[in-house]
Coordinates of C-alpha atoms and ligand atoms in Angstrom, one line a residue:
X61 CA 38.4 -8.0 -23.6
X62 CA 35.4 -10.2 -23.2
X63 CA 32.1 -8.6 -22.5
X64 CA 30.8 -9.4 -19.0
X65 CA 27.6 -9.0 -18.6
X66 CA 27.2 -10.6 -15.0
X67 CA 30.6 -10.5 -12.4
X68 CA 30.3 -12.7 -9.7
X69 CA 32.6 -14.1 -7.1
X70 CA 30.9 -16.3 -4.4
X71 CA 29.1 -13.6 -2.1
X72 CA 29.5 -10.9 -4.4
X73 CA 27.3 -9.8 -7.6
X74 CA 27.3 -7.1 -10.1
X75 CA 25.4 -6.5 -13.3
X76 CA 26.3 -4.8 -16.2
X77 CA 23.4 -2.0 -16.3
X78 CA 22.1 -2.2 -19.7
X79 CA 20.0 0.9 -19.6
X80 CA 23.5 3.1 -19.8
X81 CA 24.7 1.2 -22.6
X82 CA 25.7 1.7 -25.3
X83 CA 27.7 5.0 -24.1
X84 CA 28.8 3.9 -20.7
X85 CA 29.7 0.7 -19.2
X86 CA 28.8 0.3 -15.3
X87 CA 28.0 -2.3 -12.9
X88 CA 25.7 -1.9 -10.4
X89 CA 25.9 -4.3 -7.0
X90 CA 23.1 -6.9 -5.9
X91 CA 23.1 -7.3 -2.4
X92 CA 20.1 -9.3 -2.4
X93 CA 17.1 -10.9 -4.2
X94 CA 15.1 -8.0 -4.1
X95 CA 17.8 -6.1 -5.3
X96 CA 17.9 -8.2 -8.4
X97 CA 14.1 -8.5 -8.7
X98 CA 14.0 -4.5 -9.4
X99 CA 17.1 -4.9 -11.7
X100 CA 15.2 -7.4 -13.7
X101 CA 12.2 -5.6 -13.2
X102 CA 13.1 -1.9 -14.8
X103 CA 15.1 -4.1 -17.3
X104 CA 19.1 -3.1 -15.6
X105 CA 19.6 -6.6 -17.1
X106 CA 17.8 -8.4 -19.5
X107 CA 17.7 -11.5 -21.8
X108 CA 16.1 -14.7 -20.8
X109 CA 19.1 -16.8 -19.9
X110 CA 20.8 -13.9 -18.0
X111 CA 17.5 -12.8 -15.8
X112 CA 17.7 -16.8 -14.8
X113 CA 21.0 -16.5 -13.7
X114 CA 21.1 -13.1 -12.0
X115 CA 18.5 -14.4 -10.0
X116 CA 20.0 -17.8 -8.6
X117 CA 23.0 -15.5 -8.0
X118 CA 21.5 -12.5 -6.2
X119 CA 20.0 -15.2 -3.7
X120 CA 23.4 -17.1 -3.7
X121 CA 24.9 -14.1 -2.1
X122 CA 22.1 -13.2 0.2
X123 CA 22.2 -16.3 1.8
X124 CA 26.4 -16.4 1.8
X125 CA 26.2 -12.9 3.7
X126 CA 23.1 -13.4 6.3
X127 CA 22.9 -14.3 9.7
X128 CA 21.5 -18.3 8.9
X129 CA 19.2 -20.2 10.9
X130 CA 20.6 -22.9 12.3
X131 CA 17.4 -24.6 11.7
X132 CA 17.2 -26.2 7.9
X133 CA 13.5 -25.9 7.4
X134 CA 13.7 -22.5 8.1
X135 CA 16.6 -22.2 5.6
X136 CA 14.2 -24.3 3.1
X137 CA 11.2 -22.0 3.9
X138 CA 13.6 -18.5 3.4
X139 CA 14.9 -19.9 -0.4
X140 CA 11.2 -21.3 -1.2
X141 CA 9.8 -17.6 -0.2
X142 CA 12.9 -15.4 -2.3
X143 CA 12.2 -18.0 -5.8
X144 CA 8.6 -17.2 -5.5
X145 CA 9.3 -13.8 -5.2
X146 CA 11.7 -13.5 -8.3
X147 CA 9.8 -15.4 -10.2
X148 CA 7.2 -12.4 -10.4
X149 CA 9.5 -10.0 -11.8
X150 CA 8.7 -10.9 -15.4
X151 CA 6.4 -13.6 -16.7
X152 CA 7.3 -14.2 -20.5
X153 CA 10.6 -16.0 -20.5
X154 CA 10.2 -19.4 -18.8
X155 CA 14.1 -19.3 -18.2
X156 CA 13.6 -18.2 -14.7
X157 CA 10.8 -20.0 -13.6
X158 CA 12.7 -23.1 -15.2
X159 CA 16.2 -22.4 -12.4
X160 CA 13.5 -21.6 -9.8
X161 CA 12.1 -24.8 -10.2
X162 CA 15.2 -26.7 -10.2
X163 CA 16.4 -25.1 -7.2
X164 CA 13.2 -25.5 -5.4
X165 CA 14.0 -29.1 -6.0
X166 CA 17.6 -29.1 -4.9
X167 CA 16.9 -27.3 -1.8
X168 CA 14.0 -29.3 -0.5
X169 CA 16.5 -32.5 -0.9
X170 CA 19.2 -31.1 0.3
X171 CA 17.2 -30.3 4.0
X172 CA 15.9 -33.9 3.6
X173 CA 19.2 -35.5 3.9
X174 CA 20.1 -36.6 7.3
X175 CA 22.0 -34.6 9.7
X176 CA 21.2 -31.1 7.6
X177 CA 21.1 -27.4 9.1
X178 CA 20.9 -24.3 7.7
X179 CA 24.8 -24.4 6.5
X180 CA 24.6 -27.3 4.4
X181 CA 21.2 -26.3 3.1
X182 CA 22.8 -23.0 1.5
X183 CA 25.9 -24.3 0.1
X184 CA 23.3 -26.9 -2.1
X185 CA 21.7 -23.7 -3.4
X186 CA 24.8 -21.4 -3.5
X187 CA 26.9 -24.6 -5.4
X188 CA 23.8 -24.9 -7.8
X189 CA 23.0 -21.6 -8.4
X190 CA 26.9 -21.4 -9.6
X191 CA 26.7 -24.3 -11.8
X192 CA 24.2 -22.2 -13.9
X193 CA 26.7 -19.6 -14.4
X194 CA 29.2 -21.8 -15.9
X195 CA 26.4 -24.7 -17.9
X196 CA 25.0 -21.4 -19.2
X197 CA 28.4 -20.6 -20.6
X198 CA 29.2 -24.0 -22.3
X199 CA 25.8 -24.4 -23.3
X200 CA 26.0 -21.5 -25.4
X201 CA 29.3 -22.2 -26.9
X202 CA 27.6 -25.7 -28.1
X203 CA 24.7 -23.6 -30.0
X204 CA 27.0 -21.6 -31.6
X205 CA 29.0 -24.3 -32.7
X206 CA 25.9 -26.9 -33.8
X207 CA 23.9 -23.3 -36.0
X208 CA 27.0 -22.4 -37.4
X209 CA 27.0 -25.9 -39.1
X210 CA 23.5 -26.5 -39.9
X211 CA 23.0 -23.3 -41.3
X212 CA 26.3 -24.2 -43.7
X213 CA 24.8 -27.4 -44.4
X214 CA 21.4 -26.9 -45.2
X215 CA 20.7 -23.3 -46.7
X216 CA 21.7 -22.5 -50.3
X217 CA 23.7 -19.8 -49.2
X218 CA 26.0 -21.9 -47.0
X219 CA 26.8 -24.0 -50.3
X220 CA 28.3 -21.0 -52.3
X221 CA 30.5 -19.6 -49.1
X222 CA 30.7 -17.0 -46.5
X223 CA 27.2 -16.5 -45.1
X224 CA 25.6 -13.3 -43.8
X225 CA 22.5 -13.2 -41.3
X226 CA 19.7 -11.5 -39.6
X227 CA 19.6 -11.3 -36.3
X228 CA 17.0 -9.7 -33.5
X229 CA 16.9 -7.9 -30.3
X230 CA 19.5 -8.9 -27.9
X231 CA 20.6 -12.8 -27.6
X232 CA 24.4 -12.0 -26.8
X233 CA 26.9 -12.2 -24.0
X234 CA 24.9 -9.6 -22.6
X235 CA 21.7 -11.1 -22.4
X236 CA 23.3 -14.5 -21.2
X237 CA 26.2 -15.5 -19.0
X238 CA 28.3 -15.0 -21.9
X239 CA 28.9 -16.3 -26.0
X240 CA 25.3 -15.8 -26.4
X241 CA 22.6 -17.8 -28.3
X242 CA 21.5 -16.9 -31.6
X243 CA 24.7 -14.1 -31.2
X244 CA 26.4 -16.9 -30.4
X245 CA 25.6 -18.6 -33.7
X246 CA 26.7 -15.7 -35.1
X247 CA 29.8 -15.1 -33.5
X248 CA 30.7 -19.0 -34.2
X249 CA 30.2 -18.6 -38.1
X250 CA 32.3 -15.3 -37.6
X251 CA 35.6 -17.3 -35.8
X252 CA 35.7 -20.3 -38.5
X253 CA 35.5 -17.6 -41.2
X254 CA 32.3 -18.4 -42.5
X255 CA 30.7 -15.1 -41.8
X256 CA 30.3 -12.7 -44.6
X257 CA 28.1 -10.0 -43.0
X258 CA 25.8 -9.9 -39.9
X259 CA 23.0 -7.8 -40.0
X260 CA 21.0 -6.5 -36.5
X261 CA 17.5 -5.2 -36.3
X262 CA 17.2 -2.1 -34.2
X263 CA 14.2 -4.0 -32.3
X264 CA 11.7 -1.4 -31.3
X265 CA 10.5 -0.2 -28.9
X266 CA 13.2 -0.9 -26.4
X267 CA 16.2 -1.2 -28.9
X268 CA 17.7 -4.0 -28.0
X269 CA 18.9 -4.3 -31.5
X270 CA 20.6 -1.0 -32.0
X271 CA 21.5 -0.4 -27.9
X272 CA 23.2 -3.6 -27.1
X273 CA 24.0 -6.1 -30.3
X274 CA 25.3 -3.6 -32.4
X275 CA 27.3 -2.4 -29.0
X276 CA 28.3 -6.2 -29.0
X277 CA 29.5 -6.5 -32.3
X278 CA 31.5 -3.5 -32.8
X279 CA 33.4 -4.2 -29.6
X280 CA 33.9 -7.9 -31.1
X281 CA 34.9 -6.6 -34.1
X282 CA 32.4 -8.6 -36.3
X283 CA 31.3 -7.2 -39.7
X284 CA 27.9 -5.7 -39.1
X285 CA 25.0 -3.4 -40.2
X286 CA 22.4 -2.1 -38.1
X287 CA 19.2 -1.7 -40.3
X288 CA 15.9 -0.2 -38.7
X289 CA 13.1 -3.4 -38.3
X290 CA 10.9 -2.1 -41.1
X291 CA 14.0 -2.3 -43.6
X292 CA 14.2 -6.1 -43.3
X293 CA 11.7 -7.0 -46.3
X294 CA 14.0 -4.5 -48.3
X295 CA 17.4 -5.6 -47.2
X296 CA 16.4 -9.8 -48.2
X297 CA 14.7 -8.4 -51.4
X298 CA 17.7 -5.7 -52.4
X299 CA 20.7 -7.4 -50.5
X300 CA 19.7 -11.1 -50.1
X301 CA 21.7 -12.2 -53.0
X302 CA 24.5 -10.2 -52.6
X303 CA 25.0 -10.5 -49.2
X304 CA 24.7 -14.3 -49.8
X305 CA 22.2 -14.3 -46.5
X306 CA 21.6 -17.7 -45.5
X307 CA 18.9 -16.8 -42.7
X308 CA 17.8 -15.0 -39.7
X309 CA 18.5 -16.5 -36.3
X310 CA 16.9 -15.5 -33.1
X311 CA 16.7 -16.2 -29.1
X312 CA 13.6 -17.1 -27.2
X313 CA 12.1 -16.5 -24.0
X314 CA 10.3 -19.8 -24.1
X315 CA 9.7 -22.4 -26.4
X316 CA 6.3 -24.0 -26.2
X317 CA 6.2 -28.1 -26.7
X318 CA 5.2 -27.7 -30.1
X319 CA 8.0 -25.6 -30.7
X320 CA 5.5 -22.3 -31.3
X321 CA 8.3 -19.5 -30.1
X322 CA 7.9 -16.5 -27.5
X323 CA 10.6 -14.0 -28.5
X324 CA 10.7 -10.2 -28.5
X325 CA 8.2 -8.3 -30.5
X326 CA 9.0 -8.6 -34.4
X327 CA 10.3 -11.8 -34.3
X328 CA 7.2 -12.9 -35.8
X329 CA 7.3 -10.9 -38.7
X330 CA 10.4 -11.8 -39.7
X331 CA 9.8 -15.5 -39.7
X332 CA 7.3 -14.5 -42.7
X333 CA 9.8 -12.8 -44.2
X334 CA 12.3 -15.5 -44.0
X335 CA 9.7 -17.6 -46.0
X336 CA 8.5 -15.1 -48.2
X337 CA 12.3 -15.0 -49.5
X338 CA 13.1 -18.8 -48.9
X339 CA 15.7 -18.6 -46.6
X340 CA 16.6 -20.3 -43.1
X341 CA 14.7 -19.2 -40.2
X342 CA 16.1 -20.5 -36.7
X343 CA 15.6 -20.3 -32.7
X344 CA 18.2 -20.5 -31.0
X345 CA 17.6 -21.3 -27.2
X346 CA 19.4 -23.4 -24.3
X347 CA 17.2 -26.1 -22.9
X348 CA 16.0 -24.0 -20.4
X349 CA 14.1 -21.8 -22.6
X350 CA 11.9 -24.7 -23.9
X351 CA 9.2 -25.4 -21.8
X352 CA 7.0 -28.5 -22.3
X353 CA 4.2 -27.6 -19.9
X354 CA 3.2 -25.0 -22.2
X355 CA 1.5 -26.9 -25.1
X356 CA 1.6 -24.0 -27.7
X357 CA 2.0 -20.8 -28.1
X358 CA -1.6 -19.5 -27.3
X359 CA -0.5 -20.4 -23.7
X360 CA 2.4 -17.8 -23.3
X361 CA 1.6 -14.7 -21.1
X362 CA 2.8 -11.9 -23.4
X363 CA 3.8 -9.3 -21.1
X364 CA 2.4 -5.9 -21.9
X365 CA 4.6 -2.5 -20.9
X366 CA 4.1 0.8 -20.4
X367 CA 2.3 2.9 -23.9
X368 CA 5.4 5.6 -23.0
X369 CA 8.8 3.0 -24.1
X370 CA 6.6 3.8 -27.3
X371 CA 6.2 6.7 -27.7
X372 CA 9.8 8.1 -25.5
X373 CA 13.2 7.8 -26.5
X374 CA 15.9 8.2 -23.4
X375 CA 19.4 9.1 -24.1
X376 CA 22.8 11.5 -24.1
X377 CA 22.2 15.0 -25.8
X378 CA 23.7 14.7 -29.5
X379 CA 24.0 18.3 -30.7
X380 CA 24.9 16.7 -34.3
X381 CA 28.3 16.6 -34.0
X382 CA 28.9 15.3 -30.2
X383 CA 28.1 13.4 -27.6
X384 CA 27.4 14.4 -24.2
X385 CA 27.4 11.7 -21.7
X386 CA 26.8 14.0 -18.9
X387 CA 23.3 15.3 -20.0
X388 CA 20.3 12.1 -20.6
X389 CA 17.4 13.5 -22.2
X390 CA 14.0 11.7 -23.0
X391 CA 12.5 13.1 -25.9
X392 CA 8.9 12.7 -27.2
X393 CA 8.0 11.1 -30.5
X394 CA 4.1 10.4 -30.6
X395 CA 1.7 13.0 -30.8
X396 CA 0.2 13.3 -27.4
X397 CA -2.6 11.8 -26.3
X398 CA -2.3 8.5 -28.7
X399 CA -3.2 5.2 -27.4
X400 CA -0.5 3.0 -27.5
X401 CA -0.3 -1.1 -27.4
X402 CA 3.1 -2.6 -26.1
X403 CA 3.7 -6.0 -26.7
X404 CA 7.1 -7.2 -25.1
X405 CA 6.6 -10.4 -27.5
X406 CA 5.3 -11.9 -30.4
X407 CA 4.8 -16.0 -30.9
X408 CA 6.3 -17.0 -34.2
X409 CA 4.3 -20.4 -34.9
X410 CA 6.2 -23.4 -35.2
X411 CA 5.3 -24.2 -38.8
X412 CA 7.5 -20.8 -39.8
X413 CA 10.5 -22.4 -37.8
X414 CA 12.9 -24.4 -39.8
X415 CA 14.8 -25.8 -36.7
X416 CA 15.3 -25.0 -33.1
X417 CA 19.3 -24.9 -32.3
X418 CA 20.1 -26.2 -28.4
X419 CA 23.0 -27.3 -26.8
X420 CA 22.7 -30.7 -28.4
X421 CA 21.9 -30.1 -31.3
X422 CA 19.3 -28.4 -33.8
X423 CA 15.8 -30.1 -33.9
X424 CA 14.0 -30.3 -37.2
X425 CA 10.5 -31.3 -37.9
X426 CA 9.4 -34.8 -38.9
X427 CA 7.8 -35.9 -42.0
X428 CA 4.0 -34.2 -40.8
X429 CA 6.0 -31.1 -39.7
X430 CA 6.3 -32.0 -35.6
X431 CA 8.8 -31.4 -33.7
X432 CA 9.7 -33.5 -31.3
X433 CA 10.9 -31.5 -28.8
X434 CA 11.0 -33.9 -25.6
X435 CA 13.6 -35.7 -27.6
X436 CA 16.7 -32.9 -26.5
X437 CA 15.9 -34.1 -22.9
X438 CA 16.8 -37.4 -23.5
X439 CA 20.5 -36.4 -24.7
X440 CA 23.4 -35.8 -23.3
X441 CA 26.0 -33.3 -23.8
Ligands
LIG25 O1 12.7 -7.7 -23.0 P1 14.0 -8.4 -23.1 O2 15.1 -7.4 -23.5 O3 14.4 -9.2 -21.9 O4 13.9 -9.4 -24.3 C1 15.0 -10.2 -24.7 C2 14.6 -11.1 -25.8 O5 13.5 -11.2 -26.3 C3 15.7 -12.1 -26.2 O6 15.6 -12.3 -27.6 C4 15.5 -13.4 -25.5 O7 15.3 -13.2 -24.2 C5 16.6 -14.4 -25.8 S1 18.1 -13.9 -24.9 C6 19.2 -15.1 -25.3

């Protein structure tokens, strides 16, 4: 069975709620955009592509189940209003301001045209709003397909065979509409047989790594070894070779022009690794992760969270031997009274990238180590 992380028919939403997993699997209804501005908010669902979609979707079905105004400026005012509003649920991954944007866009045509009301206004925003559930889909599939191949082609490893890689935090079918990103990279190398060994990071604080990837790949049945992120230097230096690991691939929550990276909190660190040990280090992100108003990375809003994701773990009782689903405990593991920083991201500068894998195709730097980013806009799928 595929994972789902987002169900949606038209006027009906539900989310996968990411806190319960890895131990239980349940969906939890949006009704509405607020609904799905506290989902995204306490982090129910997560990932950059899929708090984009959620979103557009949660305001798809508000507006398919309300009483509409007849009127459509008043329809154009109520959308305007709601993407405002969900665009200040988080502020790192550019992903949602990118659909609110284009739907801003779409809506404001829509009650120019001649002869509109409040009907036709919605079904612009609830047709669009679905088209990013299914682009997000396809656009995934193409990453997978164009990283399985360049990392084949240009690492050392990909010339001797199998490859195994490094991934980070959570880029899968749960952190997208489904396939995933740098997951999806993964999972591509894994269906043409060219995948010796994936290897997932336990991404503290929030475990991404450990909670939902290593949830992912189990249930797809993909070779895979959850290391802790501090054993990373050690697994390339002890396990590189035999492994044959060609790289480490990771998401992004936004991609500055200059191709500096925003991605969850590590990420940096092991882009120095990959160069340190001379392998591949790739971002993997749809086009609507990159975000050319952002010059570089000392222009990303890093969102800061609460010192207590550091220094409290939440989960079922283990008694050593079982697990009991019915009893979530939060246990301490800092000695009280510590200060504590939280960092939701890092920016991994472009210089430690080696290419940027999107829907079509991977970017590379020029000659005086530029990428040229604005280029993917001018292609089509
Ligand atoms: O804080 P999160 O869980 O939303 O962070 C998620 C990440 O950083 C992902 O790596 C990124 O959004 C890419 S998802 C395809």
């Amino acid at each position: 069975m595929v994972l789902q992380a987002i169900k949606y028919a038209r006027g009906q939403l539900e989310i996968l709620d990411q806190l319960k997993l890895p131990h239980a699997e349940e969906y939890d209804h949006m009704y509405s955009s607020t609904d799905a501005w506290h989902a995204i908010k306490e982090m129910r669902t997560r990932g950059a592509p899929a708090i984009a979609i959620v979103a557009a979707l949660s305001l798809a079905v508000e507006l398919s189940n309300m009483k509409l105004p007849s009127l459509a400026e008043d329809v154009q005012v109520f959308i305007t209003e709601k993407l405002d509003y969900l665009v200040t649920s988080r502020p790192t991954a550019v992903n949602l301001a990118d659909a609110a944007g284009k739907l801003r866009t779409i809506t404001n045509e829509a009650a120019a045209r001649d002869g509109a009301n409040g009907d036709s206004v919605r079904d612009a925003y609830v047709a669009a709003a679905e088209q990013m559930l299914v682009d997000d889909v396809s656009d995934n599939e193409n990453i997978g397909k164009h990283g399985a191949e360049w990392i084949l082609k240009n690492s050392a490893a990909g010339k001797k065979g199998p490859v195994s890689m490094l991934t980070h935090c959570n880029t899968g079918s749960l952190a997208t509409a489904g396939y995933g990103t740098a997951l999806g990279v993964i999972r591509s190398l894994h269906s043409a047989g060219n995948l010796k060994h994936a290897f997932c990071s336990e991404t503290r604080p929030y475990n991404q790594g450990s909670r939902l990837t290593a949830f992912e790949l189990v249930h797809d049945q993909i070779p895979a070894t959850l290391v802790t992120d501090s054993m990373a230097a050690a697994l390339l230096r002890l396990r590189g070779g035999s492994e044959n690991i060609a790289g480490i691939v990771v998401g992004a929550d936004r991609v500055a022009a200059n191709g500096d990276t925003a991605n969850k909190i590590g990420t940096y660190s092991l882009a120095i690794l990959a160069k340190h040990h001379g392998i591949k280090f790739l971002v993997a992100a749809p086009r609507t992760t990159i975000d050319l108003t952002t010059k570089s990375g000392a222009d990303i809003v890093i969102e800061e969270r609460p010192g207590k994701e550091v220094t409290l773990v939440k989960g079922p009782r283990h008694d050593g031997v079982t697990l009991d689903l019915g009893v979530v405990e939060t246990i301490s593991i800092a000695a009280s009274g510590i200060d504590v920083w939280n960092p939701a991201f890092d920016v991994t500068p472009a210089d430690l990238i080696d290419g940027i894998i999107t829907e079509v195709g991977v970017v590379e730097k020029d000659g005086d180590g530029v990428f040229h980013l604005e280029d993917v806009f001018k292609k089509q799928l």
